């Protein structure tokens, strides 16, 4: 018996590719199925109900459909229209017909048919046409799989590069924090509190995760503030305050230009986390919802953590004192909705707080 591979010297094995035959006539299905099985195809399936073709297609996910043109109730063109929304790009559909009218074939080609088998069915012609279309489908799938592997490799490489870049920037931010926070954990605490607030606001887990990573870079611009100003025990002059305020823009500039979504978000937070709800913040005097939400969240988390830590110019507040101060700032310094979410997170024990040591 001649197998399908007798017709081509190439060694591509198409025997396991799936074929779906659609015809309301059982005798026609048996005929075409027999031709294909004798040619070596081992996975030939049939459907004799035109109304169930889409269901059968989704169940089998075939590599090729052989579709009879003339069927009662729903003809081949109508069935092809039913299939169109679920067909992969360039999917091979072969129409079987004894009708040679050009307009009918043009309509079939316009609807997505790739070839025709004439009635009465010629076994050799059928094998060759099916073979040619399946081979094209085989290489198309191989190319798609290769592209998926390449895209996955690119995604992994991009993620590795983003992780390395983010880790470097977090270390830089921690270096800046060590200068006025001897534990160097301010950025971590702010990130944890920001995450707790974001969850209370109903943010998606992915968005919360990105916010927590980006929040660790909110004060990276402090690396540009001289120690003499950052660690000054007394009150700052107006010129010194301007230098401190400059850390917001400096941080944003340091983070700018990245293609990483996390670092782009960190840039937005660094620039805007000292803006105030009432418009009296810096560097741009934004107000209300003009301030990006993630920056409003970090503003609350950052201020709370700063209140609860000893600084060179003041002692830490107790938790009740800090909560009272945050509540007073709702609607002026802070977004009141964010503060309300913060208070719920505190009540639930989700906010990082450690009682400061009293000397």
Coordinates of C-alpha atoms in Angstrom, one line a residue:
X1 CA 0.0 0.0 0.0
X2 CA 1.4 3.5 -0.9
X3 CA 1.6 5.8 2.1
X4 CA 1.3 9.5 2.0
X5 CA 5.1 9.8 2.2
X6 CA 5.4 8.0 -1.2
X7 CA 4.3 11.3 -2.8
X8 CA 7.1 13.4 -1.4
X9 CA 10.8 12.6 -0.6
X10 CA 10.8 14.9 2.4
X11 CA 10.6 13.3 5.8
X12 CA 8.0 15.6 7.6
X13 CA 5.7 13.3 9.5
X14 CA 2.2 14.6 9.2
X15 CA 0.5 11.4 10.3
X16 CA -0.5 12.7 13.7
X17 CA -2.0 16.0 12.5
X18 CA -5.7 16.1 13.1
X19 CA -8.2 16.4 10.3
X20 CA -11.9 17.2 10.7
X21 CA -14.3 16.2 7.8
X22 CA -17.7 17.9 7.7
X23 CA -20.5 16.5 5.6
X24 CA -24.1 15.6 6.2
X25 CA -23.8 12.6 3.9
X26 CA -22.4 9.5 5.8
X27 CA -21.2 7.8 2.5
X28 CA -19.2 10.9 1.5
X29 CA -17.6 11.0 5.0
X30 CA -16.6 7.3 4.8
X31 CA -15.2 7.8 1.3
X32 CA -12.9 10.7 2.2
X33 CA -12.0 9.3 5.5
X34 CA -10.9 6.1 3.9
X35 CA -8.7 7.9 1.3
X36 CA -7.0 9.9 4.1
X37 CA -6.5 6.9 6.4
X38 CA -5.0 4.8 3.6
X39 CA -2.6 7.7 2.9
X40 CA -1.3 7.4 6.5
X41 CA -3.2 9.9 8.5
X42 CA -4.1 8.4 11.9
X43 CA -6.3 11.2 13.4
X44 CA -9.2 11.7 11.0
X45 CA -12.4 12.9 12.7
X46 CA -15.9 13.5 11.2
X47 CA -18.9 15.6 11.9
X48 CA -22.2 15.0 10.1
X49 CA -24.2 17.9 11.8
X50 CA -23.4 21.3 10.3
X51 CA -24.9 23.1 13.3
X52 CA -22.3 21.4 15.6
X53 CA -19.2 22.1 13.6
X54 CA -17.9 25.0 15.8
X55 CA -18.4 22.8 19.0
X56 CA -16.6 19.9 17.3
X57 CA -13.8 22.2 16.2
X58 CA -13.3 23.6 19.7
X59 CA -13.3 20.1 21.1
X60 CA -10.7 18.7 18.6
X61 CA -8.6 21.7 17.7
X62 CA -7.9 20.1 14.3
X63 CA -5.1 21.2 11.9
X64 CA -7.3 21.1 8.8
X65 CA -11.0 21.1 8.0
X66 CA -12.5 19.5 4.9
X67 CA -16.0 21.0 4.4
X68 CA -18.7 20.0 2.0
X69 CA -20.2 23.0 0.1
X70 CA -23.8 21.8 -0.2
X71 CA -25.5 20.6 2.9
X72 CA -29.2 21.0 3.9
X73 CA -30.0 23.5 6.7
X74 CA -26.6 25.1 6.7
X75 CA -24.3 25.1 3.7
X76 CA -20.6 25.2 3.6
X77 CA -20.3 28.9 3.3
X78 CA -22.5 29.5 6.3
X79 CA -20.5 26.9 8.3
X80 CA -17.3 28.6 7.3
X81 CA -18.8 31.9 8.5
X82 CA -19.6 30.2 11.9
X83 CA -16.0 29.0 12.1
X84 CA -14.3 32.2 11.2
X85 CA -14.2 33.7 14.7
X86 CA -12.4 30.7 16.1
X87 CA -10.1 29.8 13.2
X88 CA -6.3 30.6 13.7
X89 CA -4.7 32.8 11.1
X90 CA -4.2 31.2 7.7
X91 CA -5.9 28.1 8.9
X92 CA -6.5 25.6 6.0
X93 CA -10.1 24.9 5.1
X94 CA -10.8 22.7 2.0
X95 CA -14.2 23.0 0.3
X96 CA -15.6 19.9 -1.4
X97 CA -18.0 20.7 -4.2
X98 CA -19.2 19.6 -7.7
X99 CA -20.4 23.1 -8.4
X100 CA -17.9 24.8 -10.8
X101 CA -19.6 28.3 -10.8
X102 CA -16.8 30.9 -10.4
X103 CA -18.9 33.2 -8.2
X104 CA -19.4 30.3 -5.7
X105 CA -15.7 29.6 -5.5
X106 CA -14.8 33.3 -5.2
X107 CA -17.3 33.5 -2.3
X108 CA -15.6 30.6 -0.6
X109 CA -12.1 32.0 -1.1
X110 CA -13.3 35.4 0.3
X111 CA -14.7 33.6 3.3
X112 CA -11.4 31.9 4.1
X113 CA -11.3 28.7 2.1
X114 CA -7.8 27.8 1.0
X115 CA -8.4 25.1 -1.6
X116 CA -11.1 23.0 -3.3
X117 CA -11.6 19.2 -3.9
X118 CA -13.9 18.5 -6.9
X119 CA -16.7 16.0 -6.9
X120 CA -16.6 13.2 -7.8
X121 CA -13.6 12.9 -5.4
X122 CA -10.3 11.9 -7.0
X123 CA -8.2 10.0 -4.4
X124 CA -4.8 11.1 -5.8
X125 CA -5.8 14.7 -6.1
X126 CA -7.4 14.6 -2.6
X127 CA -4.2 13.2 -1.0
X128 CA -1.9 15.8 -2.8
X129 CA -4.1 18.8 -1.9
X130 CA -4.4 17.7 1.7
X131 CA -0.7 17.0 1.9
X132 CA 0.3 20.4 0.6
X133 CA -2.0 22.3 3.0
X134 CA -1.0 20.2 6.0
X135 CA 2.6 20.7 5.3
X136 CA 2.1 24.4 5.2
X137 CA 0.2 24.2 8.5
X138 CA 3.0 22.0 10.0
X139 CA 5.7 24.6 9.2
X140 CA 3.4 27.4 10.4
X141 CA 2.9 25.7 13.7
X142 CA 6.7 25.1 14.0
X143 CA 7.3 28.7 13.3
X144 CA 4.7 29.8 15.9
X145 CA 6.3 27.5 18.5
X146 CA 9.8 28.8 17.7
X147 CA 8.5 32.4 18.0
X148 CA 6.9 31.5 21.4
X149 CA 10.2 30.1 22.6
X150 CA 12.1 33.2 21.5
X151 CA 9.5 35.5 23.0
X152 CA 9.7 33.5 26.3
X153 CA 13.5 33.8 26.2
X154 CA 13.2 37.5 25.6
X155 CA 10.7 37.9 28.5
X156 CA 13.1 36.0 30.8
X157 CA 16.0 38.1 29.7
X158 CA 14.0 41.3 30.1
X159 CA 12.9 40.2 33.5
X160 CA 16.5 39.4 34.6
X161 CA 17.7 42.8 33.3
X162 CA 14.8 44.6 35.1
X163 CA 15.5 42.7 38.3
X164 CA 19.2 43.6 38.1
X165 CA 18.4 47.3 37.4
X166 CA 15.8 47.4 40.2
X167 CA 18.2 45.8 42.7
X168 CA 20.9 48.3 41.9
X169 CA 18.5 51.2 42.4
X170 CA 17.1 49.7 45.6
X171 CA 20.7 49.4 47.0
X172 CA 21.3 53.1 46.0
X173 CA 18.1 54.1 47.8
X174 CA 19.1 52.2 50.9
X175 CA 22.5 53.8 50.8
X176 CA 20.7 57.2 50.8
X177 CA 18.4 56.1 53.7
X178 CA 21.3 54.9 55.9
X179 CA 22.4 58.5 56.2
X180 CA 19.4 59.4 58.3
X181 CA 17.9 56.0 59.3
X182 CA 20.5 53.8 61.0
X183 CA 18.5 50.6 60.2
X184 CA 18.2 51.4 56.5
X185 CA 14.8 49.9 56.5
X186 CA 12.7 53.0 55.9
X187 CA 12.1 52.1 52.2
X188 CA 11.1 48.5 53.1
X189 CA 8.6 49.7 55.7
X190 CA 7.1 52.3 53.4
X191 CA 6.7 49.7 50.7
X192 CA 4.9 47.3 53.1
X193 CA 2.6 50.0 54.4
X194 CA 1.9 51.2 50.8
X195 CA 1.0 47.6 49.8
X196 CA -1.4 47.3 52.8
X197 CA -3.1 50.5 51.8
X198 CA -3.3 49.5 48.2
X199 CA -5.0 46.2 49.0
X200 CA -7.5 48.1 51.2
X201 CA -8.2 50.3 48.2
X202 CA -9.0 47.2 46.1
X203 CA -6.0 47.2 43.8
X204 CA -5.2 44.0 41.9
X205 CA -2.4 41.8 43.3
X206 CA -0.2 42.6 40.3
X207 CA -0.6 46.3 40.7
X208 CA 0.0 46.0 44.5
X209 CA 3.2 44.0 43.8
X210 CA 4.5 46.6 41.4
X211 CA 3.7 49.5 43.7
X212 CA 5.6 47.8 46.6
X213 CA 8.6 47.4 44.4
X214 CA 8.5 50.9 43.1
X215 CA 7.8 52.4 46.5
X216 CA 11.2 51.4 47.7
X217 CA 12.7 53.9 45.3
X218 CA 10.6 56.9 46.4
X219 CA 13.5 58.7 48.2
X220 CA 16.4 57.6 45.9
X221 CA 16.9 61.3 45.1
X222 CA 18.1 61.9 48.7
X223 CA 21.5 60.7 47.5
X224 CA 21.9 64.3 46.1
X225 CA 21.3 66.0 49.4
X226 CA 24.5 66.9 51.3
X227 CA 24.9 65.4 54.8
X228 CA 25.3 68.9 56.2
X229 CA 21.7 69.6 55.3
X230 CA 20.2 66.1 55.6
X231 CA 21.6 65.5 59.1
X232 CA 21.4 69.1 60.4
X233 CA 19.9 69.0 63.9
X234 CA 18.5 72.5 63.9
X235 CA 15.9 74.2 61.7
X236 CA 16.7 74.4 58.0
X237 CA 17.0 77.7 56.2
X238 CA 14.8 78.4 53.2
X239 CA 17.7 77.7 50.9
X240 CA 18.4 74.4 52.6
X241 CA 14.7 73.5 52.4
X242 CA 14.9 74.0 48.6
X243 CA 17.8 71.7 48.4
X244 CA 15.9 69.0 50.3
X245 CA 12.8 69.5 48.1
X246 CA 15.0 69.0 45.1
X247 CA 15.3 65.3 45.9
X248 CA 11.9 64.7 44.3
X249 CA 13.0 65.9 40.9
X250 CA 16.5 64.4 41.3
X251 CA 15.0 61.0 42.1
X252 CA 12.7 61.2 39.1
X253 CA 15.6 62.2 36.8
X254 CA 17.7 59.3 38.1
X255 CA 14.9 56.9 37.3
X256 CA 13.9 58.4 34.0
X257 CA 14.3 56.7 30.6
X258 CA 13.7 53.1 31.7
X259 CA 11.5 50.7 29.7
X260 CA 10.7 48.8 32.9
X261 CA 7.1 49.4 34.0
X262 CA 8.2 49.2 37.7
X263 CA 10.9 51.8 37.3
X264 CA 8.6 54.0 35.3
X265 CA 6.1 53.8 38.2
X266 CA 9.0 54.5 40.6
X267 CA 9.8 57.6 38.6
X268 CA 6.2 58.9 39.0
X269 CA 6.2 58.2 42.7
X270 CA 9.6 59.8 43.3
X271 CA 8.5 62.9 41.6
X272 CA 5.1 63.2 43.2
X273 CA 5.1 61.7 46.7
X274 CA 5.6 65.2 48.3
X275 CA 2.6 66.7 46.5
X276 CA -0.3 67.6 48.8
X277 CA -4.0 67.0 48.4
X278 CA -4.6 70.8 48.8
X279 CA -2.0 71.7 46.2
X280 CA 0.6 73.1 48.6
X281 CA 3.2 70.4 48.0
X282 CA 6.2 70.2 45.8
X283 CA 7.7 70.1 43.2
X284 CA 4.8 71.0 40.9
X285 CA 2.0 72.0 43.3
X286 CA -0.4 69.3 42.0
X287 CA -3.7 68.9 43.9
X288 CA -6.3 66.2 44.4
X289 CA -6.6 63.5 41.9
X290 CA -4.1 65.2 39.6
X291 CA -1.6 63.5 41.8
X292 CA -1.1 59.9 40.7
X293 CA -2.8 57.5 43.0
X294 CA 0.4 55.5 43.8
X295 CA 2.1 58.7 44.8
X296 CA -0.8 59.6 47.1
X297 CA -0.5 56.2 48.7
X298 CA 3.3 56.4 49.2
X299 CA 2.8 59.9 50.6
X300 CA 0.7 58.5 53.4
X301 CA 3.0 55.5 54.0
X302 CA 6.2 57.7 54.0
X303 CA 4.8 60.4 56.3
X304 CA 3.6 57.8 58.8
X305 CA 6.9 56.0 58.9
X306 CA 8.8 59.3 59.3
X307 CA 6.6 60.3 62.2
X308 CA 7.3 57.0 64.0
X309 CA 11.1 57.2 63.7
X310 CA 13.6 59.4 65.6
X311 CA 15.1 62.1 63.5
X312 CA 18.0 64.5 64.2
X313 CA 15.6 67.4 64.7
X314 CA 12.7 65.6 66.6
X315 CA 11.7 62.5 68.6
X316 CA 9.4 59.8 67.2
X317 CA 5.7 59.9 67.8
X318 CA 3.8 57.1 69.5
X319 CA 1.4 55.1 67.4
X320 CA -1.7 57.0 68.7
X321 CA 0.0 60.3 68.1
X322 CA 1.0 59.4 64.5
X323 CA -2.5 58.2 63.7
X324 CA -4.0 61.4 65.1
X325 CA -1.6 63.4 63.0
X326 CA -2.4 61.4 59.8
X327 CA -6.1 61.9 60.5
X328 CA -5.7 65.6 60.9
X329 CA -3.9 65.7 57.5
X330 CA -6.7 64.0 55.7
X331 CA -8.2 66.3 53.1
X332 CA -5.3 68.8 53.3
X333 CA -1.9 67.1 53.1
X334 CA -3.3 63.6 52.2
X335 CA -6.0 62.1 50.1
X336 CA -8.8 61.4 52.6
X337 CA -9.7 58.1 50.9
X338 CA -6.2 56.9 51.1
X339 CA -6.0 57.9 54.8
X340 CA -9.2 56.0 55.5
X341 CA -7.7 52.9 53.8
X342 CA -4.6 53.4 55.9
X343 CA -6.6 53.5 59.1
X344 CA -8.4 50.3 58.2
X345 CA -5.1 48.7 57.5
X346 CA -3.8 49.8 60.9
X347 CA -6.9 48.4 62.6
X348 CA -6.3 45.1 60.9
X349 CA -2.6 45.0 62.0
X350 CA -1.3 45.2 58.4
X351 CA 0.9 48.3 58.9
X352 CA 4.5 47.9 60.0
X353 CA 5.0 49.7 63.3
X354 CA 7.6 49.2 66.0
X355 CA 7.5 51.2 69.2
X356 CA 10.5 53.6 69.3
X357 CA 13.1 53.2 72.0
X358 CA 12.8 55.9 74.6
X359 CA 16.0 57.1 76.2

